[in-house]
PDB file of C-alpha atoms in Angstrom:
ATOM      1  CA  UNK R 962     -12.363 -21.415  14.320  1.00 64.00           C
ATOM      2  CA  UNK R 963     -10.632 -17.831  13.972  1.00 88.00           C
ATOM      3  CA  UNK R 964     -11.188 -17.027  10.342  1.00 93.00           C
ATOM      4  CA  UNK R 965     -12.475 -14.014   8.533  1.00 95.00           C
ATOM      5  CA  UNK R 966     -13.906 -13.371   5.117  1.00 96.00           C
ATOM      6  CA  UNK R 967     -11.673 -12.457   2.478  1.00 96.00           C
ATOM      7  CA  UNK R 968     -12.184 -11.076  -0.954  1.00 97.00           C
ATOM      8  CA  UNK R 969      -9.186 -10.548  -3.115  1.00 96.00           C
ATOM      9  CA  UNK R 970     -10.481  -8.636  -6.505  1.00 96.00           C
ATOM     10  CA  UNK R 971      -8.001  -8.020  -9.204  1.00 93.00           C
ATOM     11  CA  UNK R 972      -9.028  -5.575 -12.258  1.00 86.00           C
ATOM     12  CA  UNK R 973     -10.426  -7.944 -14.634  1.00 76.00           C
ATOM     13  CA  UNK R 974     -11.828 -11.109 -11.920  1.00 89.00           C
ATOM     14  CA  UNK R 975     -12.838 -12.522  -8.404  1.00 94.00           C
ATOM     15  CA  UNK R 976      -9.001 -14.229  -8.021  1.00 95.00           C
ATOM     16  CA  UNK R 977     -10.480 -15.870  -4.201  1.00 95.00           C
ATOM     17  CA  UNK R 978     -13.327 -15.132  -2.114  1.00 95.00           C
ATOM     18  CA  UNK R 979     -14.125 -17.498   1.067  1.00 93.00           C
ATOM     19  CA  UNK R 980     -13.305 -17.770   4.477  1.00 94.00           C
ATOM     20  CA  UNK R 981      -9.411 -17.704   5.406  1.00 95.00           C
ATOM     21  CA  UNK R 982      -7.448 -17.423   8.686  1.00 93.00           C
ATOM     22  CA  UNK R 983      -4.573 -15.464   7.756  1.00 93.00           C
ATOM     23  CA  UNK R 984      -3.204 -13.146   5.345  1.00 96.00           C
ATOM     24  CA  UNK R 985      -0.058 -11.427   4.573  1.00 96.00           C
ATOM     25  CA  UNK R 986      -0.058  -8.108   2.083  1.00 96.00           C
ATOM     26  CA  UNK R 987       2.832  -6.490   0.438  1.00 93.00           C
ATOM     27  CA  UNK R 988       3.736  -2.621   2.073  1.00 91.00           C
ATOM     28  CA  UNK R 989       4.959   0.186   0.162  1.00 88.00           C
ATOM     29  CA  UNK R 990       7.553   0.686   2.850  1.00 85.00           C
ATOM     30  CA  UNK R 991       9.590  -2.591   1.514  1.00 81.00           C
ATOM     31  CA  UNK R 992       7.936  -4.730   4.489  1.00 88.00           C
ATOM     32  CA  UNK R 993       4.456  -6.709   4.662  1.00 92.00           C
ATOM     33  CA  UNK R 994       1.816  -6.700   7.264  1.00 92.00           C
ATOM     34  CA  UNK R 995      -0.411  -9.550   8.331  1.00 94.00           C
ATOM     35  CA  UNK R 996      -4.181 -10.020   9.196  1.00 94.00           C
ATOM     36  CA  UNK R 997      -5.681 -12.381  10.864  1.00 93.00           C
ATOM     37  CA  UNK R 998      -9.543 -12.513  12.546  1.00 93.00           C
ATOM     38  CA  UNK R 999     -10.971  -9.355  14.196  1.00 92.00           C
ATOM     39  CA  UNK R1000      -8.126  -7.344  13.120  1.00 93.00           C
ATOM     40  CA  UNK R1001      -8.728  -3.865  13.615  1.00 94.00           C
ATOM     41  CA  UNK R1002     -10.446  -1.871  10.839  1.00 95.00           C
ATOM     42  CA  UNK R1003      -7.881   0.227   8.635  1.00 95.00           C
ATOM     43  CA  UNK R1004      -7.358   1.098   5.138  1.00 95.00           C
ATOM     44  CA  UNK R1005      -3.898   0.834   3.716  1.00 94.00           C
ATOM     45  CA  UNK R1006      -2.280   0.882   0.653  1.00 94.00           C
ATOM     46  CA  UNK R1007      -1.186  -2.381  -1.112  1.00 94.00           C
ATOM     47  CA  UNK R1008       2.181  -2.627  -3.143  1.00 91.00           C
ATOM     48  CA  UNK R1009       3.717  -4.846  -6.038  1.00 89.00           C
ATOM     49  CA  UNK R1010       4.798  -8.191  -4.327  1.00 88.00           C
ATOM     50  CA  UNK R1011       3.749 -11.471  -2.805  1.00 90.00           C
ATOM     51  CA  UNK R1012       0.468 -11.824  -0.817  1.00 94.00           C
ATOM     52  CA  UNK R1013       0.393 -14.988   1.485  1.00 93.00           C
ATOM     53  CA  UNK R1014      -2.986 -16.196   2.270  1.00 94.00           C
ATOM     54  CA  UNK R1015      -4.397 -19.534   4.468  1.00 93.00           C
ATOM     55  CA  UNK R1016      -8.344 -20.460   3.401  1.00 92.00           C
ATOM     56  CA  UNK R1017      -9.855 -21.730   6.237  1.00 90.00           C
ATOM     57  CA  UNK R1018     -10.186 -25.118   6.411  1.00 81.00           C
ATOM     58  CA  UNK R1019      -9.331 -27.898   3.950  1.00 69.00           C
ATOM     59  CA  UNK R1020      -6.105 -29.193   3.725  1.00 74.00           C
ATOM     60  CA  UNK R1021      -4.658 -25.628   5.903  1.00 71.00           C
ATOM     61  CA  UNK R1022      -1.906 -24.721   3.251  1.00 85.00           C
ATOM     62  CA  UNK R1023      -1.036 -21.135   2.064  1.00 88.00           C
ATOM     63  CA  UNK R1024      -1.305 -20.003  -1.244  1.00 91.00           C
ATOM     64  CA  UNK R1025       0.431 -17.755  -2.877  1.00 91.00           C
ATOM     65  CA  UNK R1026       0.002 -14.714  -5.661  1.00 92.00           C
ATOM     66  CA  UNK R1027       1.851 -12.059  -7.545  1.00 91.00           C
ATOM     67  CA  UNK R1028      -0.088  -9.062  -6.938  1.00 93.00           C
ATOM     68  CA  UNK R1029       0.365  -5.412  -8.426  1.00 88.00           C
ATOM     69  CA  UNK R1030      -0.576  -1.816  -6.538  1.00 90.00           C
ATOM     70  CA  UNK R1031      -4.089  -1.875  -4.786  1.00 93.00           C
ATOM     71  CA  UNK R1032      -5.600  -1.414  -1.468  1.00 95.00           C
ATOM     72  CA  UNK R1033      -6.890  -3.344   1.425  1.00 96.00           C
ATOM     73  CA  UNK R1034      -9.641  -2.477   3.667  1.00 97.00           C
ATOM     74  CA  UNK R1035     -10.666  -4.394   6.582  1.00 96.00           C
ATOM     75  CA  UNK R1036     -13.897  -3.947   8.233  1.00 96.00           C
ATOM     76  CA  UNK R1037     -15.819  -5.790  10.900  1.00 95.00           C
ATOM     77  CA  UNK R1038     -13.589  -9.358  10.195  1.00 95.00           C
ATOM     78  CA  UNK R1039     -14.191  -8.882   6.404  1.00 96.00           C
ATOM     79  CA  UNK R1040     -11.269  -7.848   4.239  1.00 97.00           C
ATOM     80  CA  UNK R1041     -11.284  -6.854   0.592  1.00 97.00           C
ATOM     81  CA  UNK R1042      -8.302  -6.715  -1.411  1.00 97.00           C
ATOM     82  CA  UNK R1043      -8.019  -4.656  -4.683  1.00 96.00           C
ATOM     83  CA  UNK R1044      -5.460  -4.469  -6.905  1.00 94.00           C
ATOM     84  CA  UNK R1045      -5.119  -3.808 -10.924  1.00 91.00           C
ATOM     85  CA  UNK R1046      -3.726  -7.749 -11.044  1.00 90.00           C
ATOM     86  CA  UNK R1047      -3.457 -11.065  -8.841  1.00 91.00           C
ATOM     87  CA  UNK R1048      -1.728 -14.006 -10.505  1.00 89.00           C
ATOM     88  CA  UNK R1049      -1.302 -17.538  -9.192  1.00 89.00           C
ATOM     89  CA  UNK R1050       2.343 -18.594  -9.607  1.00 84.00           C
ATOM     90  CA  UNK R1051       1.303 -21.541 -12.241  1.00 85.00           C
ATOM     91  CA  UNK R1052      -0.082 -18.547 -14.297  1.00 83.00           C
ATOM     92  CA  UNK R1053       3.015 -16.165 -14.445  1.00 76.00           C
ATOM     93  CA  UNK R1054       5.214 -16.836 -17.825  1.00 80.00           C
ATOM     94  CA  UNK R1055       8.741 -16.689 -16.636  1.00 79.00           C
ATOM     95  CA  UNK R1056       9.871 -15.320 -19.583  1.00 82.00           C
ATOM     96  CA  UNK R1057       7.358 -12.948 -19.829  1.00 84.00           C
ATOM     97  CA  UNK R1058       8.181 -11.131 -16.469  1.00 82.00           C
ATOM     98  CA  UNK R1059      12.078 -11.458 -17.308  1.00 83.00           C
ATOM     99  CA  UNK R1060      11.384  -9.525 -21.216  1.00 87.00           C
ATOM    100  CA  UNK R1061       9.379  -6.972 -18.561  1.00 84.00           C
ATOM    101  CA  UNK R1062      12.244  -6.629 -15.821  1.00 82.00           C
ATOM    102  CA  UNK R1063      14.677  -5.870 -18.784  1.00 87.00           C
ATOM    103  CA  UNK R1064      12.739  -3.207 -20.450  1.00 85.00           C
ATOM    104  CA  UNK R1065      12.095  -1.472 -17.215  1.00 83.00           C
ATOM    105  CA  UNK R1066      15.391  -1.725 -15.929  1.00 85.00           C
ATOM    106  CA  UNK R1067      16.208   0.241 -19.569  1.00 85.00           C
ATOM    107  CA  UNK R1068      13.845   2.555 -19.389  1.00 82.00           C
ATOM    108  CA  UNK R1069      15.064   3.987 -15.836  1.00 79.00           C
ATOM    109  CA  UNK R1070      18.092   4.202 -17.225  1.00 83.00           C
ATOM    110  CA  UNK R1071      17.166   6.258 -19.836  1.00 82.00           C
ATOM    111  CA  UNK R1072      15.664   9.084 -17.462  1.00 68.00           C
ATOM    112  CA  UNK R1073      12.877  10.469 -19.378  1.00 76.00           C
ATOM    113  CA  UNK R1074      10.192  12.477 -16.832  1.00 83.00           C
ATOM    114  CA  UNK R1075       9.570  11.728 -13.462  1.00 83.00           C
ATOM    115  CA  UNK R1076       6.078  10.289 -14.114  1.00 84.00           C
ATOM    116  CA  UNK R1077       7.878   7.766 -16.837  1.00 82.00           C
ATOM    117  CA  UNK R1078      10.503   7.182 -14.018  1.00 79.00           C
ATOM    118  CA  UNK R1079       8.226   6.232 -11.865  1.00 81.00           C
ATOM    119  CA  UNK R1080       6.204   4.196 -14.137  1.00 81.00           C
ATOM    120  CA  UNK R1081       9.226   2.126 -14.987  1.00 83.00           C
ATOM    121  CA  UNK R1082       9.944   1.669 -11.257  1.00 80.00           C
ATOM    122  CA  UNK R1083       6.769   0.022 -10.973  1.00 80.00           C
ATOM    123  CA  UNK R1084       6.792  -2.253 -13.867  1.00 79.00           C
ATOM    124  CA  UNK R1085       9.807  -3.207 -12.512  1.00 82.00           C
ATOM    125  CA  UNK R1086       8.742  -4.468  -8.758  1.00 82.00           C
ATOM    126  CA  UNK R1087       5.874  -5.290 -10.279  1.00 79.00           C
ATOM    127  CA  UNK R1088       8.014  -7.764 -13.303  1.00 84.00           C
ATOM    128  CA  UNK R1089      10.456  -8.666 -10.006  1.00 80.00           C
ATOM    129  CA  UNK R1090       7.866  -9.854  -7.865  1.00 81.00           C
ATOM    130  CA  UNK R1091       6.475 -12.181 -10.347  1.00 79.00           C
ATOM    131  CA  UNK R1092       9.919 -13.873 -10.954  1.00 79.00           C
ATOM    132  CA  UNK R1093      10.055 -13.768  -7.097  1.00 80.00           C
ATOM    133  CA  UNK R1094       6.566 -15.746  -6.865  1.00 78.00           C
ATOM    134  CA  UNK R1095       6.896 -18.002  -9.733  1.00 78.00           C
ATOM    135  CA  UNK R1096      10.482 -19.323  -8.275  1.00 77.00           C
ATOM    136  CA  UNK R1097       9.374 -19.814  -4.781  1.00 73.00           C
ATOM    137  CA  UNK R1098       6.219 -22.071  -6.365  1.00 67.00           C
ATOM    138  CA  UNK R1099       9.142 -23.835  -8.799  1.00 66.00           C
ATOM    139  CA  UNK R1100      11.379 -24.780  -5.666  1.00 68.00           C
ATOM    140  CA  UNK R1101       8.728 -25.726  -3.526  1.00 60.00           C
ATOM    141  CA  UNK R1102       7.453 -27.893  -6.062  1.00 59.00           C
ATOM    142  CA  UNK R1103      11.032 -29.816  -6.117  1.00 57.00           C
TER     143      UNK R1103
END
């Protein structure tokens, strides 16, 4: 079996640790990359959006998870994933994430500093993504 050990840490918990065959990790670019077993060993930057992941065996189906900004280091077929938060799709309040979209979209529009710019930009891919998760999980469910 081609697998590798994966550790995805979010601020505050462990969200998965065990043995997986493939992942796929938001880029800041706008794209994602993928990692599977013996990938090379790198250290790149993780960005708001949907990580994909496939533990090893069981029933072989890919979960799914809103994460925020992190990194991901891979080293010798074990991969750690940090970011500030990782949030299974049942977990993510809908309306939450929509209240959280709408005040960032306002507060880019109100063009305060570049820092607060930028914040808002992030709570708002961050708020996006979420709706983005928690709809793919609500269709697939159907």
């Amino acid at each position: 079996m081609n697998a590798f050990h994966l550790r995805i840490l979010a601020a505050d918990d462990m969200f998965f640790e065990g043995e997986c065959e493939n992942l796929v990790v938001p880029c800041p670019d706008g794209g994602s990359f993928g990692v599977q077993a013996y990938h090379d060993n790198m250290i790149s930057a993780v960005a708001p959006g949907e990580l994909h992941y496939r533990p090893a065996g069981g029933d072989g189906e890919e979960k799914i998870a809103a994460v925020s900004s992190g990194l991901i280091k891979i080293e010798n077929n074990d991969v750690l994933v940090l970011v500030d938060t990782a949030e299974r799709p049942e977990e993510i309040d809908a309306n939450r994430a929509r209240r959280a979209a709408d005040e960032a979209k306002e507060e880019i529009l109100q063009k305060r500093s570049i820092q607060e710019y930028r914040i808002a930009q992030y709570n708002l891919a961050r708020a996006m993504s979420r709706l983005r998760v928690r709809s793919d999980f609500e269709s697939w469910r159907k």
